[in-house]
Amino acid sequence: MTDLGSQRLKDRVALVSGGLRGIGLACVERFLAEGADVVLTDLDAPGSTLAEETVGRLGQAASYVQANVTKAEDWDRARNLVAERHGILHILVNNAGTDLTGPVESLTDEAWRRIMSINVDGVFMGTRAFAPMMAESGKDVKGGASIINVSSIMGLVGMSEVSAYNASKGAVRLFTKGIAIEFAEKKMPIRANSLHPGFVVTPLLKEGFQRWVDSGVAEKAQDLVDMVSAKTPMGRLADPTELASAAFFLASEDSSYMTGAELVVDGGWTAQ
């Protein structure tokens, strides 16, 4: 866990889906460092080595609930845990996601439905589960409570053989705009913004690169890292902590006048 920061999220409660790894874990650590209590969810069993070691390292301000974001009953369980332990929720980071690559003609119905279920249904279900609680919690916060939906630069621009992922992340982008307007027009104190990472060094990215290697696109994963880095204006991939800093901005009162917006953190990729 990082050293304590500014404590600007003191007395706030956050939930981060997909919180045991990658961007999700970096967000959890940053929110804790800023003084928040954080509930993290992921697929791992509570007694798993990763879950126990991670939550134990994070300290008493962190708690864990196993949840499959595609199942409404798991979201209900997460909401019940938040209600019992905290009674409020100020920040929701819908981060859990997966990827899918390949020529469109080779994609199976099952693979298409799986990525849509995780990347799109999960964001919808999380928002639906917590919106009433966040509407109450946001009354005493400048700008209101904050929903941060993790999309991608692939929700803004297309890429060959990434059409299913493009579609899912584009859906997250526009769903976020829809709920932002809905909440604002109803005077519900909830802001909703989408976060659009570029290429970030995470377990999901490494797994994806390895699949490309296995399919013969490259000899080794490092070749793909070097290729993507070379095509990125800043010349490198992002560290998850850089995305966590952006998420902290969206969670804090510094972004109190932002809703329905896209925050792109991609080293210049989409500026080209």
mmCIF file of N, CA, C and O in Angstrom, residues 40-119:
data_model
loop_
_atom_site.group_PDB
_atom_site.id
_atom_site.type_symbol
_atom_site.label_atom_id
_atom_site.label_comp_id
_atom_site.label_asym_id
_atom_site.label_seq_id
_atom_site.Cartn_x
_atom_site.Cartn_y
_atom_site.Cartn_z
ATOM 1 N N LEU A 40 -13.696 -3.827 -2.281
ATOM 2 C CA LEU A 40 -13.284 -4.299 -3.588
ATOM 3 C C LEU A 40 -13.935 -5.628 -3.891
ATOM 4 O O LEU A 40 -14.163 -6.445 -2.993
ATOM 5 N N THR A 41 -14.271 -5.829 -5.147
ATOM 6 C CA THR A 41 -14.866 -7.081 -5.576
ATOM 7 C C THR A 41 -14.013 -7.692 -6.672
ATOM 8 O O THR A 41 -13.303 -6.995 -7.391
ATOM 9 N N ASP A 42 -14.098 -9.002 -6.785
ATOM 10 C CA ASP A 42 -13.433 -9.714 -7.874
ATOM 11 C C ASP A 42 -13.994 -11.130 -7.896
ATOM 12 O O ASP A 42 -14.844 -11.482 -7.062
ATOM 13 N N LEU A 43 -13.495 -11.957 -8.809
ATOM 14 C CA LEU A 43 -14.004 -13.316 -8.951
ATOM 15 C C LEU A 43 -13.412 -14.294 -7.945
ATOM 16 O O LEU A 43 -13.982 -15.356 -7.703
ATOM 17 N N ASP A 44 -12.282 -13.961 -7.358
ATOM 18 C CA ASP A 44 -11.577 -14.880 -6.469
ATOM 19 C C ASP A 44 -12.370 -15.143 -5.196
ATOM 20 O O ASP A 44 -13.021 -14.246 -4.654
ATOM 21 N N ALA A 45 -12.272 -16.379 -4.713
ATOM 22 C CA ALA A 45 -12.936 -16.738 -3.459
ATOM 23 C C ALA A 45 -12.303 -15.961 -2.312
ATOM 24 O O ALA A 45 -11.105 -15.684 -2.328
ATOM 25 N N PRO A 46 -13.103 -15.599 -1.297
ATOM 26 C CA PRO A 46 -12.556 -14.837 -0.167
ATOM 27 C C PRO A 46 -11.371 -15.519 0.507
ATOM 28 O O PRO A 46 -10.485 -14.850 1.028
ATOM 29 N N GLY A 47 -11.352 -16.844 0.491
ATOM 30 C CA GLY A 47 -10.266 -17.568 1.130
ATOM 31 C C GLY A 47 -9.068 -17.822 0.237
ATOM 32 O O GLY A 47 -8.097 -18.464 0.661
ATOM 33 N N SER A 48 -9.099 -17.306 -0.986
ATOM 34 C CA SER A 48 -7.980 -17.530 -1.896
ATOM 35 C C SER A 48 -6.741 -16.791 -1.405
ATOM 36 O O SER A 48 -6.827 -15.795 -0.685
ATOM 37 N N THR A 49 -5.600 -17.277 -1.814
ATOM 38 C CA THR A 49 -4.346 -16.648 -1.394
ATOM 39 C C THR A 49 -4.286 -15.191 -1.810
ATOM 40 O O THR A 49 -3.922 -14.313 -1.012
ATOM 41 N N LEU A 50 -4.661 -14.901 -3.044
ATOM 42 C CA LEU A 50 -4.579 -13.531 -3.536
ATOM 43 C C LEU A 50 -5.503 -12.608 -2.751
ATOM 44 O O LEU A 50 -5.103 -11.516 -2.332
ATOM 45 N N ALA A 51 -6.741 -13.037 -2.540
ATOM 46 C CA ALA A 51 -7.700 -12.193 -1.821
ATOM 47 C C ALA A 51 -7.250 -11.952 -0.389
ATOM 48 O O ALA A 51 -7.273 -10.808 0.100
ATOM 49 N N GLU A 52 -6.830 -12.999 0.292
ATOM 50 C CA GLU A 52 -6.422 -12.851 1.693
ATOM 51 C C GLU A 52 -5.170 -11.986 1.824
ATOM 52 O O GLU A 52 -5.117 -11.095 2.681
ATOM 53 N N GLU A 53 -4.186 -12.237 0.979
ATOM 54 C CA GLU A 53 -2.945 -11.470 1.074
ATOM 55 C C GLU A 53 -3.162 -10.011 0.703
ATOM 56 O O GLU A 53 -2.621 -9.100 1.351
ATOM 57 N N THR A 54 -3.975 -9.765 -0.319
ATOM 58 C CA THR A 54 -4.201 -8.388 -0.760
ATOM 59 C C THR A 54 -4.952 -7.588 0.289
ATOM 60 O O THR A 54 -4.525 -6.493 0.681
ATOM 61 N N VAL A 55 -6.066 -8.123 0.759
ATOM 62 C CA VAL A 55 -6.867 -7.398 1.746
ATOM 63 C C VAL A 55 -6.095 -7.253 3.055
ATOM 64 O O VAL A 55 -6.156 -6.207 3.719
ATOM 65 N N GLY A 56 -5.340 -8.292 3.419
ATOM 66 C CA GLY A 56 -4.524 -8.195 4.628
ATOM 67 C C GLY A 56 -3.485 -7.100 4.528
ATOM 68 O O GLY A 56 -3.238 -6.359 5.487
ATOM 69 N N ARG A 57 -2.902 -6.957 3.358
ATOM 70 C CA ARG A 57 -1.893 -5.907 3.140
ATOM 71 C C ARG A 57 -2.523 -4.523 3.128
ATOM 72 O O ARG A 57 -1.917 -3.546 3.591
ATOM 73 N N LEU A 58 -3.731 -4.424 2.610
ATOM 74 C CA LEU A 58 -4.370 -3.125 2.473
ATOM 75 C C LEU A 58 -4.847 -2.553 3.802
ATOM 76 O O LEU A 58 -4.953 -1.340 3.945
ATOM 77 N N GLY A 59 -5.160 -3.404 4.759
ATOM 78 C CA GLY A 59 -5.531 -2.908 6.077
ATOM 79 C C GLY A 59 -7.032 -2.890 6.333
ATOM 80 O O GLY A 59 -7.843 -3.282 5.487
ATOM 81 N N GLN A 60 -7.406 -2.413 7.503
ATOM 82 C CA GLN A 60 -8.781 -2.504 7.975
ATOM 83 C C GLN A 60 -9.749 -1.620 7.192
ATOM 84 O O GLN A 60 -10.965 -1.848 7.245
ATOM 85 N N ALA A 61 -9.263 -0.626 6.500
ATOM 86 C CA ALA A 61 -10.155 0.240 5.725
ATOM 87 C C ALA A 61 -10.615 -0.421 4.431
ATOM 88 O O ALA A 61 -11.493 0.104 3.739
ATOM 89 N N ALA A 62 -10.043 -1.591 4.121
ATOM 90 C CA ALA A 62 -10.419 -2.322 2.918
ATOM 91 C C ALA A 62 -11.199 -3.574 3.285
ATOM 92 O O ALA A 62 -10.908 -4.235 4.285
ATOM 93 N N SER A 63 -12.195 -3.902 2.482
ATOM 94 C CA SER A 63 -12.940 -5.141 2.663
ATOM 95 C C SER A 63 -13.216 -5.745 1.294
ATOM 96 O O SER A 63 -13.218 -5.038 0.277
ATOM 97 N N TYR A 64 -13.437 -7.046 1.278
ATOM 98 C CA TYR A 64 -13.554 -7.767 0.013
ATOM 99 C C TYR A 64 -14.842 -8.569 -0.036
ATOM 100 O O TYR A 64 -15.258 -9.163 0.958
ATOM 101 N N VAL A 65 -15.461 -8.574 -1.199
ATOM 102 C CA VAL A 65 -16.617 -9.437 -1.430
ATOM 103 C C VAL A 65 -16.455 -10.072 -2.812
ATOM 104 O O VAL A 65 -16.146 -9.386 -3.788
ATOM 105 N N GLN A 66 -16.605 -11.378 -2.878
ATOM 106 C CA GLN A 66 -16.527 -12.067 -4.160
ATOM 107 C C GLN A 66 -17.760 -11.716 -4.980
ATOM 108 O O GLN A 66 -18.888 -11.769 -4.493
ATOM 109 N N ALA A 67 -17.559 -11.354 -6.227
ATOM 110 C CA ALA A 67 -18.693 -10.986 -7.062
ATOM 111 C C ALA A 67 -18.377 -11.186 -8.535
ATOM 112 O O ALA A 67 -17.323 -10.783 -9.016
ATOM 113 N N ASN A 68 -19.306 -11.821 -9.221
ATOM 114 C CA ASN A 68 -19.288 -11.913 -10.673
ATOM 115 C C ASN A 68 -20.168 -10.772 -11.182
ATOM 116 O O ASN A 68 -21.376 -10.756 -10.921
ATOM 117 N N VAL A 69 -19.584 -9.824 -11.887
ATOM 118 C CA VAL A 69 -20.322 -8.611 -12.247
ATOM 119 C C VAL A 69 -21.465 -8.870 -13.221
ATOM 120 O O VAL A 69 -22.296 -7.983 -13.449
ATOM 121 N N THR A 70 -21.531 -10.076 -13.779
ATOM 122 C CA THR A 70 -22.622 -10.393 -14.701
ATOM 123 C C THR A 70 -23.847 -10.927 -13.974
ATOM 124 O O THR A 70 -24.873 -11.195 -14.616
ATOM 125 N N LYS A 71 -23.769 -11.076 -12.660
ATOM 126 C CA LYS A 71 -24.869 -11.655 -11.893
ATOM 127 C C LYS A 71 -25.477 -10.621 -10.959
ATOM 128 O O LYS A 71 -24.805 -10.088 -10.070
ATOM 129 N N ALA A 72 -26.761 -10.360 -11.133
ATOM 130 C CA ALA A 72 -27.445 -9.355 -10.319
ATOM 131 C C ALA A 72 -27.400 -9.712 -8.843
ATOM 132 O O ALA A 72 -27.274 -8.830 -7.988
ATOM 133 N N GLU A 73 -27.478 -11.013 -8.531
ATOM 134 C CA GLU A 73 -27.468 -11.408 -7.121
ATOM 135 C C GLU A 73 -26.126 -11.113 -6.453
ATOM 136 O O GLU A 73 -26.066 -10.834 -5.249
ATOM 137 N N ASP A 74 -25.048 -11.142 -7.231
ATOM 138 C CA ASP A 74 -23.745 -10.798 -6.660
ATOM 139 C C ASP A 74 -23.654 -9.303 -6.387
ATOM 140 O O ASP A 74 -23.064 -8.871 -5.389
ATOM 141 N N TRP A 75 -24.235 -8.504 -7.267
ATOM 142 C CA TRP A 75 -24.289 -7.067 -7.004
ATOM 143 C C TRP A 75 -25.146 -6.769 -5.772
ATOM 144 O O TRP A 75 -24.830 -5.877 -4.981
ATOM 145 N N ASP A 76 -26.218 -7.534 -5.608
ATOM 146 C CA ASP A 76 -27.053 -7.360 -4.415
ATOM 147 C C ASP A 76 -26.257 -7.679 -3.153
ATOM 148 O O ASP A 76 -26.377 -6.981 -2.138
ATOM 149 N N ARG A 77 -25.437 -8.728 -3.220
ATOM 150 C CA ARG A 77 -24.624 -9.089 -2.063
ATOM 151 C C ARG A 77 -23.600 -7.997 -1.753
ATOM 152 O O ARG A 77 -23.379 -7.648 -0.589
ATOM 153 N N ALA A 78 -23.010 -7.445 -2.792
ATOM 154 C CA ALA A 78 -22.053 -6.360 -2.581
ATOM 155 C C ALA A 78 -22.741 -5.145 -1.967
ATOM 156 O O ALA A 78 -22.203 -4.502 -1.053
ATOM 157 N N ARG A 79 -23.930 -4.845 -2.465
ATOM 158 C CA ARG A 79 -24.664 -3.695 -1.919
ATOM 159 C C ARG A 79 -25.026 -3.931 -0.461
ATOM 160 O O ARG A 79 -24.934 -3.011 0.369
ATOM 161 N N ASN A 80 -25.408 -5.148 -0.138
ATOM 162 C CA ASN A 80 -25.751 -5.464 1.251
ATOM 163 C C ASN A 80 -24.540 -5.322 2.165
ATOM 164 O O ASN A 80 -24.657 -4.831 3.294
ATOM 165 N N LEU A 81 -23.364 -5.741 1.668
ATOM 166 C CA LEU A 81 -22.156 -5.594 2.479
ATOM 167 C C LEU A 81 -21.845 -4.125 2.719
ATOM 168 O O LEU A 81 -21.516 -3.723 3.838
ATOM 169 N N VAL A 82 -21.955 -3.317 1.675
ATOM 170 C CA VAL A 82 -21.692 -1.886 1.824
ATOM 171 C C VAL A 82 -22.696 -1.275 2.802
ATOM 172 O O VAL A 82 -22.328 -0.470 3.670
ATOM 173 N N ALA A 83 -23.950 -1.646 2.669
ATOM 174 C CA ALA A 83 -24.987 -1.097 3.545
ATOM 175 C C ALA A 83 -24.741 -1.473 5.001
ATOM 176 O O ALA A 83 -24.866 -0.633 5.906
ATOM 177 N N GLU A 84 -24.370 -2.728 5.226
ATOM 178 C CA GLU A 84 -24.161 -3.196 6.596
ATOM 179 C C GLU A 84 -22.909 -2.589 7.217
ATOM 180 O O GLU A 84 -22.904 -2.212 8.386
ATOM 181 N N ARG A 85 -21.838 -2.497 6.417
ATOM 182 C CA ARG A 85 -20.570 -2.028 6.971
ATOM 183 C C ARG A 85 -20.461 -0.499 7.007
ATOM 184 O O ARG A 85 -19.878 0.073 7.926
ATOM 185 N N HIS A 86 -21.061 0.168 6.006
ATOM 186 C CA HIS A 86 -20.860 1.617 5.889
ATOM 187 C C HIS A 86 -22.159 2.423 5.830
ATOM 188 O O HIS A 86 -22.189 3.562 6.284
ATOM 189 N N GLY A 87 -23.177 1.864 5.201
ATOM 190 C CA GLY A 87 -24.450 2.574 5.080
ATOM 191 C C GLY A 87 -24.474 3.633 3.995
ATOM 192 O O GLY A 87 -25.514 4.249 3.740
ATOM 193 N N ILE A 88 -23.342 3.879 3.347
ATOM 194 C CA ILE A 88 -23.227 4.911 2.307
ATOM 195 C C ILE A 88 -22.257 4.445 1.228
ATOM 196 O O ILE A 88 -21.441 3.558 1.452
ATOM 197 N N LEU A 89 -22.359 5.074 0.052
ATOM 198 C CA LEU A 89 -21.367 4.851 -1.004
ATOM 199 C C LEU A 89 -21.250 6.134 -1.812
ATOM 200 O O LEU A 89 -22.232 6.619 -2.379
ATOM 201 N N HIS A 90 -20.042 6.671 -1.853
ATOM 202 C CA HIS A 90 -19.796 7.928 -2.563
ATOM 203 C C HIS A 90 -19.147 7.728 -3.923
ATOM 204 O O HIS A 90 -19.266 8.593 -4.792
ATOM 205 N N ILE A 91 -18.431 6.626 -4.098
ATOM 206 C CA ILE A 91 -17.638 6.410 -5.309
ATOM 207 C C ILE A 91 -17.836 4.979 -5.783
ATOM 208 O O ILE A 91 -17.662 4.033 -5.011
ATOM 209 N N LEU A 92 -18.212 4.819 -7.047
ATOM 210 C CA LEU A 92 -18.336 3.496 -7.659
ATOM 211 C C LEU A 92 -17.465 3.453 -8.898
ATOM 212 O O LEU A 92 -17.647 4.252 -9.822
ATOM 213 N N VAL A 93 -16.495 2.544 -8.898
ATOM 214 C CA VAL A 93 -15.641 2.358 -10.071
ATOM 215 C C VAL A 93 -16.003 1.026 -10.716
ATOM 216 O O VAL A 93 -15.682 -0.046 -10.187
ATOM 217 N N ASN A 94 -16.711 1.099 -11.828
ATOM 218 C CA ASN A 94 -17.043 -0.098 -12.595
ATOM 219 C C ASN A 94 -15.853 -0.416 -13.493
ATOM 220 O O ASN A 94 -15.750 0.061 -14.633
ATOM 221 N N ASN A 95 -14.950 -1.212 -12.947
ATOM 222 C CA ASN A 95 -13.669 -1.465 -13.611
ATOM 223 C C ASN A 95 -13.555 -2.864 -14.203
ATOM 224 O O ASN A 95 -12.831 -3.055 -15.179
ATOM 225 N N ALA A 96 -14.229 -3.844 -13.631
ATOM 226 C CA ALA A 96 -14.067 -5.234 -14.076
ATOM 227 C C ALA A 96 -14.339 -5.355 -15.570
ATOM 228 O O ALA A 96 -15.310 -4.796 -16.088
ATOM 229 N N GLY A 97 -13.476 -6.075 -16.254
ATOM 230 C CA GLY A 97 -13.662 -6.226 -17.690
ATOM 231 C C GLY A 97 -12.810 -7.345 -18.248
ATOM 232 O O GLY A 97 -11.976 -7.931 -17.556
ATOM 233 N N THR A 98 -13.033 -7.635 -19.514
ATOM 234 C CA THR A 98 -12.252 -8.648 -20.210
ATOM 235 C C THR A 98 -12.049 -8.191 -21.639
ATOM 236 O O THR A 98 -12.595 -7.161 -22.056
ATOM 237 N N ASP A 99 -11.249 -8.931 -22.400
ATOM 238 C CA ASP A 99 -11.018 -8.560 -23.793
ATOM 239 C C ASP A 99 -11.357 -9.718 -24.717
ATOM 240 O O ASP A 99 -11.623 -10.839 -24.270
ATOM 241 N N LEU A 100 -11.365 -9.432 -25.994
ATOM 242 C CA LEU A 100 -11.638 -10.437 -27.020
ATOM 243 C C LEU A 100 -11.069 -9.912 -28.329
ATOM 244 O O LEU A 100 -11.374 -8.795 -28.738
ATOM 245 N N THR A 101 -10.225 -10.710 -28.949
ATOM 246 C CA THR A 101 -9.625 -10.309 -30.215
ATOM 247 C C THR A 101 -9.844 -11.393 -31.250
ATOM 248 O O THR A 101 -10.143 -12.548 -30.927
ATOM 249 N N GLY A 102 -9.703 -11.019 -32.509
ATOM 250 C CA GLY A 102 -9.826 -11.969 -33.605
ATOM 251 C C GLY A 102 -10.661 -11.417 -34.732
ATOM 252 O O GLY A 102 -11.437 -10.469 -34.547
ATOM 253 N N PRO A 103 -10.511 -11.963 -35.927
ATOM 254 C CA PRO A 103 -11.319 -11.539 -37.072
ATOM 255 C C PRO A 103 -12.802 -11.712 -36.769
ATOM 256 O O PRO A 103 -13.200 -12.695 -36.123
ATOM 257 N N VAL A 104 -13.611 -10.776 -37.219
ATOM 258 C CA VAL A 104 -15.032 -10.823 -36.872
ATOM 259 C C VAL A 104 -15.689 -12.132 -37.312
ATOM 260 O O VAL A 104 -16.563 -12.670 -36.620
ATOM 261 N N GLU A 105 -15.253 -12.670 -38.449
ATOM 262 C CA GLU A 105 -15.888 -13.897 -38.936
ATOM 263 C C GLU A 105 -15.542 -15.116 -38.085
ATOM 264 O O GLU A 105 -16.196 -16.161 -38.192
ATOM 265 N N SER A 106 -14.518 -14.989 -37.243
ATOM 266 C CA SER A 106 -14.123 -16.122 -36.393
ATOM 267 C C SER A 106 -14.715 -16.046 -34.991
ATOM 268 O O SER A 106 -14.591 -16.993 -34.211
ATOM 269 N N LEU A 107 -15.352 -14.920 -34.649
ATOM 270 C CA LEU A 107 -15.888 -14.761 -33.296
ATOM 271 C C LEU A 107 -17.146 -15.609 -33.127
ATOM 272 O O LEU A 107 -18.053 -15.575 -33.962
ATOM 273 N N THR A 108 -17.201 -16.335 -32.039
ATOM 274 C CA THR A 108 -18.374 -17.159 -31.766
ATOM 275 C C THR A 108 -19.447 -16.350 -31.048
ATOM 276 O O THR A 108 -19.172 -15.315 -30.429
ATOM 277 N N ASP A 109 -20.674 -16.842 -31.125
ATOM 278 C CA ASP A 109 -21.766 -16.194 -30.400
ATOM 279 C C ASP A 109 -21.465 -16.156 -28.910
ATOM 280 O O ASP A 109 -21.709 -15.146 -28.230
ATOM 281 N N GLU A 110 -20.910 -17.249 -28.408
ATOM 282 C CA GLU A 110 -20.636 -17.348 -26.978
ATOM 283 C C GLU A 110 -19.586 -16.322 -26.545
ATOM 284 O O GLU A 110 -19.718 -15.673 -25.502
ATOM 285 N N ALA A 111 -18.532 -16.166 -27.349
ATOM 286 C CA ALA A 111 -17.479 -15.204 -27.014
ATOM 287 C C ALA A 111 -18.017 -13.777 -27.057
ATOM 288 O O ALA A 111 -17.700 -12.949 -26.188
ATOM 289 N N TRP A 112 -18.822 -13.472 -28.063
ATOM 290 C CA TRP A 112 -19.426 -12.140 -28.170
ATOM 291 C C TRP A 112 -20.296 -11.848 -26.947
ATOM 292 O O TRP A 112 -20.199 -10.781 -26.337
ATOM 293 N N ARG A 113 -21.148 -12.783 -26.598
ATOM 294 C CA ARG A 113 -22.056 -12.570 -25.462
ATOM 295 C C ARG A 113 -21.299 -12.458 -24.151
ATOM 296 O O ARG A 113 -21.687 -11.711 -23.263
ATOM 297 N N ARG A 114 -20.192 -13.196 -24.040
ATOM 298 C CA ARG A 114 -19.418 -13.137 -22.799
ATOM 299 C C ARG A 114 -18.810 -11.760 -22.593
ATOM 300 O O ARG A 114 -18.897 -11.186 -21.504
ATOM 301 N N ILE A 115 -18.188 -11.194 -23.634
ATOM 302 C CA ILE A 115 -17.554 -9.894 -23.453
ATOM 303 C C ILE A 115 -18.593 -8.812 -23.210
ATOM 304 O O ILE A 115 -18.386 -7.897 -22.407
ATOM 305 N N MET A 116 -19.744 -8.912 -23.878
ATOM 306 C CA MET A 116 -20.809 -7.931 -23.636
ATOM 307 C C MET A 116 -21.370 -8.072 -22.229
ATOM 308 O O MET A 116 -21.668 -7.074 -21.562
ATOM 309 N N SER A 117 -21.470 -9.292 -21.768
ATOM 310 C CA SER A 117 -22.002 -9.532 -20.425
ATOM 311 C C SER A 117 -21.105 -8.930 -19.357
ATOM 312 O O SER A 117 -21.575 -8.258 -18.427
ATOM 313 N N ILE A 118 -19.799 -9.137 -19.498
ATOM 314 C CA ILE A 118 -18.859 -8.623 -18.491
ATOM 315 C C ILE A 118 -18.671 -7.120 -18.636
ATOM 316 O O ILE A 118 -18.820 -6.359 -17.671
ATOM 317 N N ASN A 119 -18.348 -6.662 -19.825
ATOM 318 C CA ASN A 119 -17.961 -5.264 -20.020
ATOM 319 C C ASN A 119 -19.137 -4.293 -20.019
ATOM 320 O O ASN A 119 -18.970 -3.131 -19.636
#
